[in-house]
Coordinates of C-alpha atoms and ligand atoms in Angstrom, one line a residue:
Chain A
X27 CA 6.5 9.1 -50.5
X28 CA 5.8 7.5 -47.1
X29 CA 3.1 7.9 -44.7
X30 CA 4.6 8.8 -41.4
X31 CA 2.7 8.7 -38.2
X32 CA 4.3 10.3 -35.2
X33 CA 2.9 9.4 -31.8
X34 CA 2.9 11.8 -29.0
X35 CA 1.7 12.0 -25.4
X36 CA 0.2 15.0 -23.6
X37 CA 1.7 15.1 -20.1
X38 CA 1.8 17.2 -16.9
X39 CA 4.7 19.4 -16.8
X40 CA 6.8 17.9 -13.9
X41 CA 8.3 21.3 -13.2
X42 CA 4.8 22.5 -12.0
X43 CA 4.3 19.5 -9.7
X44 CA 4.9 20.2 -5.9
X45 CA 5.6 17.6 -3.4
X46 CA 4.1 18.1 0.1
X47 CA 7.2 17.8 2.4
X48 CA 5.0 16.3 5.2
X49 CA 3.2 13.4 3.7
X50 CA 4.9 13.4 0.3
X51 CA 1.6 13.8 -1.6
X52 CA 1.9 15.1 -5.0
X53 CA 0.1 18.4 -5.7
X54 CA -0.6 18.7 -9.4
X55 CA -3.3 21.3 -9.1
X56 CA -1.2 24.0 -10.7
X57 CA 0.5 21.8 -13.3
X58 CA 0.1 22.8 -16.9
X59 CA 0.4 20.2 -19.6
X60 CA 2.9 19.8 -22.4
X61 CA 3.8 17.5 -25.4
X62 CA 6.1 15.1 -23.8
X63 CA 9.8 16.3 -24.4
X64 CA 11.1 13.4 -26.4
X65 CA 7.9 13.2 -28.5
X66 CA 8.9 16.7 -29.7
X67 CA 12.1 15.1 -31.0
X68 CA 9.9 12.5 -32.7
X69 CA 7.7 15.1 -34.3
X70 CA 10.8 17.0 -35.5
X71 CA 12.3 14.1 -37.0
X72 CA 9.1 13.3 -39.0
X73 CA 8.9 16.9 -40.2
X74 CA 12.6 17.0 -41.1
X75 CA 12.2 13.8 -43.2
X76 CA 9.2 15.3 -45.0
X77 CA 11.3 18.5 -45.6
X78 CA 14.0 16.4 -47.1
X79 CA 12.2 13.9 -49.2
X80 CA 8.4 14.8 -49.2
X81 CA 6.4 12.5 -47.1
X82 CA 3.1 12.9 -45.4
X83 CA 3.1 13.4 -41.7
X84 CA 0.3 12.7 -39.3
X85 CA 0.3 13.3 -35.6
X86 CA -1.4 10.6 -33.4
X87 CA -2.3 11.0 -29.7
X88 CA -4.3 8.9 -27.2
X89 CA -5.5 11.3 -24.4
X90 CA -8.2 12.5 -22.1
X91 CA -10.6 15.4 -23.1
X92 CA -7.9 17.9 -22.0
X93 CA -5.5 16.6 -24.7
X94 CA -7.6 18.7 -27.2
X95 CA -5.3 21.5 -26.4
X96 CA -2.3 19.5 -27.6
X97 CA -3.5 19.3 -31.2
X98 CA -2.8 22.9 -32.1
X99 CA 0.6 22.6 -30.4
X100 CA 1.5 19.5 -32.3
X101 CA 0.3 20.7 -35.7
X102 CA 2.2 24.0 -35.2
X103 CA 5.4 21.9 -35.3
X104 CA 4.7 20.7 -38.7
X105 CA 2.5 17.7 -39.2
X106 CA -0.2 18.0 -42.0
X107 CA -2.9 16.5 -39.8
X108 CA -3.7 15.0 -36.5
X109 CA -5.7 12.1 -35.1
X110 CA -6.8 12.1 -31.4
X111 CA -8.3 9.1 -29.6
X112 CA -10.3 10.8 -26.9
X113 CA -11.1 8.8 -23.8
X114 CA -10.8 9.0 -20.0
X115 CA -9.2 5.5 -20.0
X116 CA -6.0 7.4 -21.1
X117 CA -5.5 8.8 -17.6
X118 CA -5.0 5.3 -16.0
X119 CA -3.5 3.6 -19.1
X120 CA -0.2 1.8 -19.0
X121 CA 2.0 1.1 -21.9
X122 CA 0.0 -2.3 -22.6
X123 CA -3.3 -0.2 -23.0
X124 CA -1.7 2.6 -24.8
X125 CA 0.0 0.3 -27.4
X126 CA -3.4 -1.5 -27.9
X127 CA -5.2 1.7 -28.6
X128 CA -2.5 3.3 -30.9
X129 CA -2.6 0.0 -32.9
X130 CA -6.3 0.1 -33.1
X131 CA -6.2 3.8 -34.3
X132 CA -3.5 3.0 -36.8
X133 CA -5.5 0.1 -38.3
X134 CA -8.6 2.4 -38.5
X135 CA -6.7 5.2 -40.1
X136 CA -5.2 2.7 -42.5
X137 CA -2.0 4.0 -44.2
X138 CA 1.1 3.8 -42.1
X139 CA 4.6 3.1 -43.4
X140 CA 6.9 4.7 -40.7
X141 CA 5.7 5.2 -37.1
X142 CA 7.9 7.4 -35.0
X143 CA 7.8 7.6 -31.2
X144 CA 9.9 9.3 -28.6
X145 CA 12.2 7.1 -26.5
X146 CA 10.1 7.5 -23.4
X147 CA 7.5 9.8 -21.9
X148 CA 8.3 12.6 -19.6
X149 CA 5.9 11.4 -17.0
X150 CA 6.4 7.6 -16.8
X151 CA 9.6 7.1 -18.9
X152 CA 8.5 3.5 -19.2
X153 CA 10.1 3.3 -22.8
X154 CA 7.6 0.7 -23.8
X155 CA 5.0 2.1 -26.1
X156 CA 7.1 2.0 -29.3
X157 CA 8.3 -1.5 -29.1
X158 CA 4.9 -2.8 -27.7
X159 CA 3.1 -1.0 -30.5
X160 CA 5.3 -2.8 -33.1
X161 CA 4.7 -6.2 -31.5
X162 CA 0.9 -5.6 -31.5
X163 CA 1.0 -4.7 -35.2
X164 CA 3.5 -7.5 -35.9
X165 CA 6.0 -5.3 -37.4
X166 CA 9.6 -4.5 -36.5
X167 CA 10.7 -1.8 -34.0
X168 CA 13.9 0.0 -34.2
X169 CA 14.7 1.5 -30.7
X170 CA 17.3 4.0 -29.3
X171 CA 17.7 5.7 -32.7
X172 CA 20.0 8.7 -32.9
X173 CA 20.0 9.0 -36.8
X174 CA 17.6 7.8 -39.4
X175 CA 16.7 8.1 -43.1
X176 CA 14.0 6.8 -45.5
X177 CA 15.5 5.0 -48.6
X178 CA 12.7 3.8 -50.9
X179 CA 10.5 1.6 -48.9
X180 CA 13.0 1.0 -46.1
X181 CA 14.2 2.8 -43.0
X182 CA 17.8 2.8 -42.3
X183 CA 18.5 3.8 -38.6
X184 CA 21.5 4.0 -36.3
X185 CA 20.8 2.7 -32.8
X186 CA 22.8 3.9 -29.8
X187 CA 23.1 1.0 -27.2
X188 CA 25.4 1.9 -24.3
X189 CA 28.5 0.5 -25.4
X190 CA 28.0 0.2 -29.2
X191 CA 26.2 1.6 -32.1
X192 CA 24.6 -0.3 -34.9
X193 CA 22.8 0.3 -38.2
X194 CA 19.5 -1.4 -38.6
X195 CA 17.5 -1.6 -41.9
X196 CA 13.8 -2.6 -42.1
X197 CA 11.1 -2.5 -44.8
X198 CA 7.9 -0.7 -44.2
X199 CA 5.9 -0.7 -42.1
X200 CA 8.2 -0.1 -39.2
X201 CA 8.3 1.7 -35.7
X202 CA 11.2 3.8 -34.8
X203 CA 11.8 5.3 -31.4
X204 CA 14.2 8.2 -31.2
X205 CA 16.6 9.5 -28.7
X206 CA 16.6 13.2 -27.7
X207 CA 20.1 13.7 -29.4
X208 CA 18.6 13.0 -32.8
X209 CA 17.7 16.6 -33.4
X210 CA 16.7 19.9 -31.8
X211 CA 13.0 20.5 -32.0
X212 CA 12.2 23.9 -33.5
X213 CA 10.1 26.6 -31.8
X214 CA 7.1 27.1 -34.0
X215 CA 6.8 30.6 -35.6
X216 CA 3.7 32.7 -35.3
X217 CA 2.7 31.8 -38.8
X218 CA 3.0 28.0 -38.0
X219 CA 0.9 28.6 -34.8
X220 CA -1.7 30.4 -36.7
X221 CA -1.7 27.9 -39.6
X222 CA -2.1 25.0 -37.2
X223 CA -5.7 25.8 -36.5
X224 CA -6.6 25.4 -40.2
X225 CA -5.2 21.7 -40.4
X226 CA -7.6 18.8 -40.3
X227 CA -8.1 16.8 -37.0
X228 CA -9.8 13.6 -36.8
X229 CA -11.3 12.7 -33.4
X230 CA -11.9 9.0 -32.7
X231 CA -13.9 7.6 -29.7
X232 CA -12.4 4.6 -28.1
X233 CA -15.6 2.7 -28.6
X234 CA -15.1 2.9 -32.5
X235 CA -11.9 1.0 -32.3
X236 CA -13.6 -2.3 -31.5
X237 CA -11.0 -3.3 -28.9
X238 CA -11.7 -6.1 -26.3
X239 CA -12.3 -4.8 -22.8
X240 CA -9.2 -6.7 -21.7
X241 CA -7.1 -4.8 -23.9
X242 CA -8.1 -1.6 -22.0
X243 CA -7.3 -2.8 -18.5
X244 CA -3.8 -1.9 -17.1
X245 CA -1.7 -4.7 -16.0
X246 CA -0.2 -3.7 -12.6
X247 CA -2.0 -2.2 -9.7
X248 CA -0.8 1.2 -8.6
X249 CA -0.4 0.9 -4.8
X250 CA 0.9 4.4 -4.2
X251 CA 2.4 7.4 -6.0
X252 CA 4.4 9.7 -3.8
X253 CA 7.0 12.3 -3.9
X254 CA 10.6 11.1 -3.5
X255 CA 11.8 11.7 0.0
X256 CA 15.1 13.7 0.0
X257 CA 17.2 12.7 2.9
X258 CA 20.2 14.8 2.6
X259 CA 22.0 16.9 5.1
X260 CA 21.5 20.2 3.3
X261 CA 24.4 22.1 4.9
X262 CA 24.7 25.1 2.7
X263 CA 27.5 27.7 3.2
X264 CA 26.1 31.1 2.1
X265 CA 27.8 33.7 4.2
X266 CA 31.4 34.6 4.7
X267 CA 34.3 34.8 2.3
X268 CA 35.1 32.3 -0.4
X269 CA 38.1 31.0 1.7
X270 CA 35.9 30.5 4.8
X271 CA 33.3 28.6 2.9
X272 CA 35.8 26.4 1.2
X273 CA 37.6 25.7 4.4
X274 CA 34.4 24.6 6.0
X275 CA 33.5 22.4 3.1
X276 CA 37.0 20.7 2.9
X277 CA 36.7 20.0 6.7
X278 CA 33.4 18.4 6.5
X279 CA 34.4 16.3 3.3
X280 CA 37.5 15.2 5.1
X281 CA 35.6 14.0 8.1
X282 CA 33.1 12.2 5.7
X283 CA 36.1 10.4 4.1
X284 CA 34.9 11.7 0.9
X285 CA 38.4 13.1 -0.2
Chain B
X29 CA 7.3 -25.0 -14.2
X30 CA 6.1 -21.8 -12.6
X31 CA 8.8 -19.6 -10.9
X32 CA 11.1 -16.7 -11.1
X33 CA 13.0 -16.2 -14.4
X34 CA 15.9 -14.0 -15.0
X35 CA 17.4 -12.9 -18.5
X36 CA 20.0 -10.7 -19.8
X37 CA 22.1 -10.7 -22.9
X38 CA 24.9 -9.8 -20.6
X39 CA 26.0 -12.8 -18.3
X40 CA 27.3 -10.3 -15.7
X41 CA 23.8 -8.9 -15.3
X42 CA 22.2 -12.4 -15.3
X43 CA 24.3 -13.1 -12.0
X44 CA 23.2 -9.8 -10.5
X45 CA 19.5 -10.6 -11.4
X46 CA 19.9 -14.1 -9.7
X47 CA 20.5 -12.3 -6.5
X48 CA 17.1 -10.7 -6.4
X49 CA 15.6 -13.6 -8.3
X50 CA 16.7 -16.1 -5.5
X51 CA 15.5 -13.7 -2.7
X52 CA 12.0 -13.4 -4.2
X53 CA 11.9 -17.1 -5.1
X54 CA 12.9 -18.0 -1.4
X55 CA 10.1 -16.0 0.1
X56 CA 7.5 -17.2 -2.4
X57 CA 9.0 -20.8 -2.2
X58 CA 9.4 -21.1 -6.0
X59 CA 12.2 -22.2 -8.3
X60 CA 14.5 -20.0 -10.3
X61 CA 15.5 -20.3 -13.9
X62 CA 18.1 -18.3 -15.7
X63 CA 18.0 -17.8 -19.5
X64 CA 21.2 -17.2 -21.4
X65 CA 22.4 -17.0 -25.0
X66 CA 25.6 -18.6 -24.4
X67 CA 26.4 -22.2 -23.5
X68 CA 29.7 -21.3 -22.0
X69 CA 28.0 -18.8 -19.5
X70 CA 25.6 -21.4 -18.4
X71 CA 27.8 -23.6 -16.3
X72 CA 28.1 -21.7 -13.0
X73 CA 24.7 -19.9 -12.8
X74 CA 22.9 -20.4 -9.4
X75 CA 19.4 -21.4 -10.8
X76 CA 17.5 -24.7 -10.6
X77 CA 17.2 -24.6 -14.4
X78 CA 19.4 -22.8 -16.9
X79 CA 17.9 -22.5 -20.4
X80 CA 20.5 -21.9 -23.1
X81 CA 18.7 -20.4 -26.1
X82 CA 20.7 -21.5 -29.2
X83 CA 20.0 -19.9 -32.5
X84 CA 21.8 -18.7 -35.6
X85 CA 21.5 -14.9 -35.1
X86 CA 23.9 -13.0 -33.0
X87 CA 21.6 -10.1 -32.5
X88 CA 20.1 -10.5 -28.9
X89 CA 16.9 -8.8 -29.9
X90 CA 16.0 -11.7 -32.3
X91 CA 15.5 -14.1 -29.4
X92 CA 12.3 -12.5 -28.2
X93 CA 9.9 -14.9 -30.0
X94 CA 11.8 -17.9 -28.7
X95 CA 11.6 -16.6 -25.2
X96 CA 8.0 -15.9 -25.6
X97 CA 7.3 -19.5 -26.8
X98 CA 9.2 -20.8 -23.8
X99 CA 7.4 -18.6 -21.3
X100 CA 4.0 -19.5 -22.8
X101 CA 4.9 -23.2 -22.3
X102 CA 6.6 -23.0 -18.9
X103 CA 4.4 -20.2 -17.3
X104 CA 6.8 -18.3 -15.1
X105 CA 5.3 -16.0 -12.5
X106 CA 7.7 -13.1 -13.2
X107 CA 10.7 -12.5 -15.6
X108 CA 13.4 -10.2 -14.4
X109 CA 15.3 -8.6 -17.4
X110 CA 18.4 -6.6 -17.3
X111 CA 17.8 -2.9 -18.0
X112 CA 20.3 -2.4 -20.8
X113 CA 18.9 -0.8 -23.9
X114 CA 18.8 -4.2 -25.6
X115 CA 17.2 -5.7 -22.5
X116 CA 14.6 -2.9 -22.4
X117 CA 13.7 -3.4 -26.1
X118 CA 13.4 -7.1 -25.7
X119 CA 11.3 -6.9 -22.5
X120 CA 8.8 -4.6 -24.0
X121 CA 8.3 -6.8 -27.1
X122 CA 8.1 -9.9 -24.9
X123 CA 5.6 -8.3 -22.5
X124 CA 3.5 -7.4 -25.6
X125 CA 3.5 -10.9 -27.1
X126 CA 2.7 -12.4 -23.7
X127 CA 0.1 -9.7 -22.9
X128 CA 1.9 -9.2 -19.7
X129 CA 2.6 -6.1 -17.5
X130 CA 6.1 -4.6 -17.4
X131 CA 7.7 -2.4 -14.9
X132 CA 10.7 -0.5 -16.3
X133 CA 13.8 0.0 -14.2
X134 CA 12.5 -0.8 -10.8
X135 CA 14.9 0.3 -8.1
X136 CA 13.4 -1.9 -5.5
X137 CA 11.7 -5.3 -5.8
X138 CA 10.0 -6.9 -2.7
X139 CA 7.4 -9.4 -1.7
X140 CA 4.4 -8.1 0.3
X141 CA 1.6 -10.4 1.4
X142 CA 2.6 -13.0 -1.1
X143 CA 2.7 -10.6 -4.0
X144 CA 5.7 -9.0 -5.8
X145 CA 5.8 -5.3 -5.5
X146 CA 8.1 -2.9 -7.4
X147 CA 9.1 0.8 -6.9
X148 CA 10.3 3.0 -9.8
X149 CA 10.6 6.7 -10.5
X150 CA 8.0 8.9 -12.1
X151 CA 8.0 12.4 -13.3
X152 CA 11.6 12.5 -14.0
X153 CA 12.5 11.4 -10.5
X154 CA 10.3 13.7 -8.6
X155 CA 7.9 10.7 -7.5
X156 CA 8.1 7.1 -6.7
X157 CA 5.5 4.7 -8.0
X158 CA 4.7 1.5 -6.1
X159 CA 3.1 -1.2 -8.1
X160 CA 1.8 -4.6 -7.3
X161 CA 2.3 -7.2 -10.1
X162 CA -0.7 -9.2 -11.2
X163 CA -0.3 -12.5 -13.3
X164 CA 2.7 -13.0 -15.5
X165 CA 4.8 -9.8 -15.3
X166 CA 8.1 -8.5 -16.4
X167 CA 10.4 -6.2 -14.5
X168 CA 13.6 -4.6 -15.9
X169 CA 16.3 -4.0 -13.5
X170 CA 19.2 -1.7 -13.9
X171 CA 22.9 -3.0 -13.9
X172 CA 24.8 -3.0 -10.7
X173 CA 21.7 -2.7 -8.5
X174 CA 22.5 -6.0 -6.9
X175 CA 25.8 -7.8 -6.2
X176 CA 26.3 -10.9 -8.3
X177 CA 25.0 -14.1 -6.8
X178 CA 27.5 -16.8 -5.9
X179 CA 28.2 -19.4 -8.5
X180 CA 26.0 -22.5 -8.6
X181 CA 25.0 -25.3 -10.7
X182 CA 21.6 -25.9 -12.4
X183 CA 20.0 -28.3 -14.8
X184 CA 21.0 -27.0 -18.2
X185 CA 18.4 -27.3 -20.9
X186 CA 19.4 -26.3 -24.4
X187 CA 16.5 -24.8 -26.5
X188 CA 16.8 -24.5 -30.3
X189 CA 15.7 -21.0 -31.0
X190 CA 14.3 -19.7 -34.2
X191 CA 15.7 -16.3 -34.6
X192 CA 14.4 -15.0 -37.9
X193 CA 13.7 -11.2 -37.8
X194 CA 12.7 -9.0 -40.7
X195 CA 15.6 -6.6 -40.1
X196 CA 19.2 -6.5 -41.1
X197 CA 21.9 -5.3 -38.7
X198 CA 25.2 -4.0 -39.8
X199 CA 28.1 -1.7 -38.8
X200 CA 28.2 -2.7 -35.2
X201 CA 30.8 -0.4 -33.7
X202 CA 31.9 -0.1 -30.1
X203 CA 31.7 3.3 -28.6
X204 CA 35.2 4.5 -27.7
X205 CA 35.1 6.2 -24.3
X206 CA 37.7 8.7 -23.4
X207 CA 38.5 8.4 -19.7
X208 CA 37.2 6.0 -17.2
X209 CA 33.7 4.8 -16.9
X210 CA 31.6 7.3 -15.0
X211 CA 29.1 4.9 -13.8
X212 CA 31.7 3.2 -11.6
X213 CA 33.8 6.3 -10.8
X214 CA 34.5 6.9 -7.1
X215 CA 34.5 10.7 -7.5
X216 CA 32.5 12.6 -10.0
X217 CA 32.8 16.3 -10.7
X218 CA 29.9 17.5 -12.7
X219 CA 29.7 20.7 -14.9
X220 CA 26.5 22.4 -15.9
X221 CA 25.5 25.5 -17.9
X222 CA 26.9 27.7 -15.2
X223 CA 30.2 27.2 -17.0
X224 CA 30.7 30.0 -19.4
X225 CA 32.8 28.5 -22.2
X226 CA 34.4 25.3 -23.2
X227 CA 37.9 26.3 -22.2
X228 CA 36.6 26.6 -18.6
X229 CA 36.2 22.9 -18.5
X230 CA 39.8 23.2 -17.1
X231 CA 38.5 24.4 -13.8
X232 CA 36.5 21.1 -13.5
X233 CA 39.4 19.0 -14.8
X234 CA 41.8 20.5 -12.2
X235 CA 39.4 19.7 -9.4
X236 CA 38.8 16.2 -10.7
X237 CA 42.5 15.7 -10.8
X238 CA 43.0 17.0 -7.2
X239 CA 40.3 14.5 -5.9
X240 CA 41.2 11.7 -8.3
X241 CA 37.9 11.8 -10.1
X242 CA 36.1 11.9 -13.4
X243 CA 34.3 14.8 -15.1
X244 CA 30.6 14.4 -16.1
X245 CA 28.0 16.9 -17.2
X246 CA 24.3 17.8 -17.5
X247 CA 22.5 17.1 -20.7
X248 CA 22.7 20.7 -21.8
X249 CA 26.4 20.6 -21.8
X250 CA 26.5 17.4 -23.9
X251 CA 23.5 18.0 -26.2
X252 CA 23.1 21.8 -26.6
X253 CA 26.7 22.8 -26.3
X254 CA 28.6 19.5 -27.4
X255 CA 31.5 20.4 -25.0
X256 CA 31.6 16.9 -23.7
X257 CA 30.4 13.6 -25.4
X258 CA 26.8 12.4 -24.9
X259 CA 28.1 9.4 -23.0
X260 CA 29.0 11.7 -20.1
X261 CA 25.8 13.3 -19.2
X262 CA 24.3 12.2 -16.0
X263 CA 20.7 11.8 -15.2
X264 CA 17.4 10.0 -15.9
X265 CA 18.3 9.6 -19.6
X266 CA 22.0 9.6 -19.2
X267 CA 24.4 7.8 -17.0
X268 CA 23.4 7.0 -13.4
X269 CA 26.4 7.5 -11.1
X270 CA 27.0 6.2 -7.5
X271 CA 30.3 7.7 -6.4
X272 CA 31.5 8.3 -2.9
X273 CA 31.6 12.0 -3.8
X274 CA 29.5 13.7 -6.4
X275 CA 30.3 17.6 -6.7
X276 CA 28.5 19.9 -9.2
X277 CA 29.4 23.4 -10.4
X278 CA 26.9 25.6 -12.2
X279 CA 24.2 22.7 -12.2
X280 CA 20.6 23.9 -11.3
X281 CA 19.7 20.5 -10.1
X282 CA 16.5 19.9 -12.3
X283 CA 14.9 16.7 -11.1
X284 CA 15.9 14.6 -14.3
X285 CA 19.6 15.4 -13.5
X286 CA 19.2 14.6 -9.9
X287 CA 17.6 11.3 -10.7
X288 CA 21.1 10.2 -11.9
X289 CA 23.0 11.1 -8.8
X290 CA 20.8 9.9 -5.9
X291 CA 22.8 6.9 -5.2
X292 CA 25.9 9.0 -4.5
X293 CA 27.2 8.9 -0.9
X294 CA 27.9 12.6 -0.5
X295 CA 26.4 15.2 -2.9
X296 CA 27.9 18.7 -3.0
X297 CA 26.5 21.6 -5.0
X298 CA 28.3 24.8 -6.0
X299 CA 25.9 27.4 -7.5
X300 CA 25.5 31.1 -7.5
X301 CA 21.7 31.0 -7.0
X302 CA 20.9 30.2 -3.4
X303 CA 17.5 28.8 -4.4
X304 CA 18.9 26.4 -7.0
X305 CA 17.3 23.1 -6.6
X306 CA 20.6 21.3 -6.3
X307 CA 20.9 22.6 -2.7
X308 CA 17.8 20.6 -1.8
X309 CA 19.5 17.4 -3.2
X310 CA 22.9 18.2 -1.7
X311 CA 24.5 17.2 1.6
X312 CA 26.8 20.2 1.5
X313 CA 26.8 23.3 -0.7
X314 CA 28.5 26.6 -1.3
X315 CA 26.5 29.6 -2.6
X316 CA 28.9 31.5 -4.8
X317 CA 30.5 32.0 -8.2
X318 CA 32.0 28.9 -9.5
X319 CA 35.0 30.8 -10.9
X320 CA 35.9 31.9 -7.4
X321 CA 35.0 28.9 -5.4
X322 CA 36.2 26.0 -7.5
X323 CA 39.9 27.1 -8.0
X324 CA 40.0 27.9 -4.2
X325 CA 38.5 24.5 -3.4
X326 CA 41.0 22.8 -5.7
X327 CA 43.9 24.5 -3.8
X328 CA 42.5 23.7 -0.5
X329 CA 42.1 20.1 -1.3
X330 CA 45.6 19.9 -2.6
X331 CA 46.7 21.4 0.7
X332 CA 44.7 19.1 2.8
X333 CA 46.0 16.0 1.1
Ligands
FAD409 C1 12.5 13.9 -20.2 C2 13.7 14.7 -19.8 C3 14.9 14.0 -19.5 C4 16.0 14.7 -19.1 N1 17.0 14.0 -18.8 C5 18.2 14.7 -18.3 C6 19.4 13.9 -17.9 O1 19.4 12.7 -18.0 N2 20.4 14.7 -17.6 C7 20.4 16.0 -17.3 O2 21.4 16.6 -16.9 N3 19.3 16.8 -17.7 C8 18.2 16.1 -18.3 N4 17.1 16.9 -18.6 C9 17.3 18.3 -18.6 C10 17.1 18.9 -17.3 O3 15.6 19.1 -17.0 C11 17.8 20.3 -17.2 O4 17.3 21.1 -18.3 C12 19.3 20.2 -17.2 O5 19.8 19.2 -16.3 C13 19.8 21.6 -16.8 O6 21.2 21.6 -17.0 P1 22.1 22.6 -16.2 O7 21.9 22.4 -14.7 O8 23.5 22.4 -16.7 O9 21.6 24.1 -16.8 P2 20.7 25.2 -16.0 O10 19.4 24.6 -15.6 O11 20.6 26.3 -16.9 O12 21.5 25.7 -14.7 C14 22.7 26.4 -14.7 C15 23.0 26.7 -13.3 O13 24.3 27.4 -13.2 C16 24.2 28.4 -12.2 N5 25.2 29.4 -12.6 C17 25.4 30.1 -13.7 N6 26.5 30.8 -13.7 C18 27.2 30.4 -12.5 C19 28.5 30.8 -12.0 N7 29.3 31.6 -12.5 N8 28.8 30.1 -10.8 C20 28.0 29.3 -10.2 N9 26.8 28.9 -10.7 C21 26.4 29.5 -11.9 C22 22.9 29.0 -12.4 O14 22.5 29.6 -11.1 C23 21.9 27.6 -12.5 O15 21.6 27.0 -11.3 C24 16.0 16.1 -19.1 C25 14.8 16.8 -19.3 C26 13.7 16.1 -19.7 C27 12.5 16.9 -20.0

């Protein structure tokens, strides 16, 4: 039996974020939060491994006070317990800080054999936390994984790398980052949702991890964060018959030299 | 030797990175060094110094510690790494060992007031984040963002690299692609969930044949329906295309999909829903049922040619 820790991030749902067309400012005031999409694949994979061979699955997140809401959601997806590092630093954290904090939490919690992360977070999509975390812990990371299994005290995983696939085998402890194609996360049942509130949650304060202040300072300075300016012609043919609309489009495309 | 470093396991990408590397180095008045894993590739790289990392292991990821040791000794200002999957993996581990910042997939790198600035996408492509690099930093840069630099000649330095890693790699298989590479296609016809069934892909293939293009899809088509291989979905986590013409049918235009088509010259959307987001991202659009519009369009294009 392996101790599987699955890391997830509680992020704003980008579908609720509005861009002000004038100054391109982001309006997040009405945005709800969610477990980052690919982290749901990570949770599902941990739970599938448990269902197959019997392992212990723990969810781990580093988040601000609002991330408390994520715990029930995460636990309803199958992990036996959850650990939450609660600190406002999470709001400004980059992957350097997050990896340091998650490594600190893992050391404090103690037992970890397999750590599973999603390939990238839905907000930043920086694709760094998994491999950085492995480097901080001094253990191997297997990234871009679309298939994995646990065999004894080893992970055997298939990576998908643009032009090839390869199989990587590593002994515990090991970090694995998973691609969304690895599985299809289940929708928790009512019973699982109700059961989630009975599962144990450990809340850790950042100060208890004994990290150096430098480990908690992000590396780059954010100069601005603005909506992407769409500068397209937006000529939309709505009225008229299909033949008319098609004729207008073909004429324009011919003029553009796009045919 | 401080300066600008570029690295990729793919020499074609090293040459592209040298273009931006030289530009930044010129502005900051710094030297450029290229890192490569192959002696044969080192001869014509336009960098003052070319480090050839020579080790026993053919797995590119195993060179991370050797690169970190070299960087700790030579103290570059910035390392540009090609944003292939292997490059992103190595860059993240390297940044961690060096306790450095890392900007993933910058689409723009420039020098402002003596500091290097980067721009990258956030929230699935909805937003752009501009960052100022501080201290030793890494930036990963997507393939084909820059033209390759002209050939040059540098001082070649061979480094013996320890490449022991506690993993074993086997079964390395090329992914066989059907059809041409979408990323470099001139015309791309994209299908989304508006398509009712797999057989109807023919509608898209007929249009692709008429314009001389390739068929791509949204993630839903590849990963939920499995009608087309995962290598053909376009977007943030899929292929990024930059054709002369991108035309979609039954694609809603969610931001993560649009993030992969923004470099297209002309974007056309065909969708039943006049409020579909694709129309905000498009140059031209037709509101209508794709089953009416696309066959008519295919015919009209054949006539026009
Ligand atoms: C982190 C993350 C990364 C992602 N990465 C990607 C990515 O790389 N690529 C990607 O594609 N997606 C990605 N997605 C998913 C993305 O958000 C959307 O869910 C997906 O692109 C939607 O696919 P679609 O447009 O085919 O389907 P839908 O959103 O369901 O749209 C179908 C469209 O078809 C129209 N339609 C239906 N019938 C007809 C008809 N008869 N004629 C004309 N129109 C019709 C509808 O009006 C609708 O607009 C990602 C999501 C997340 C969270």
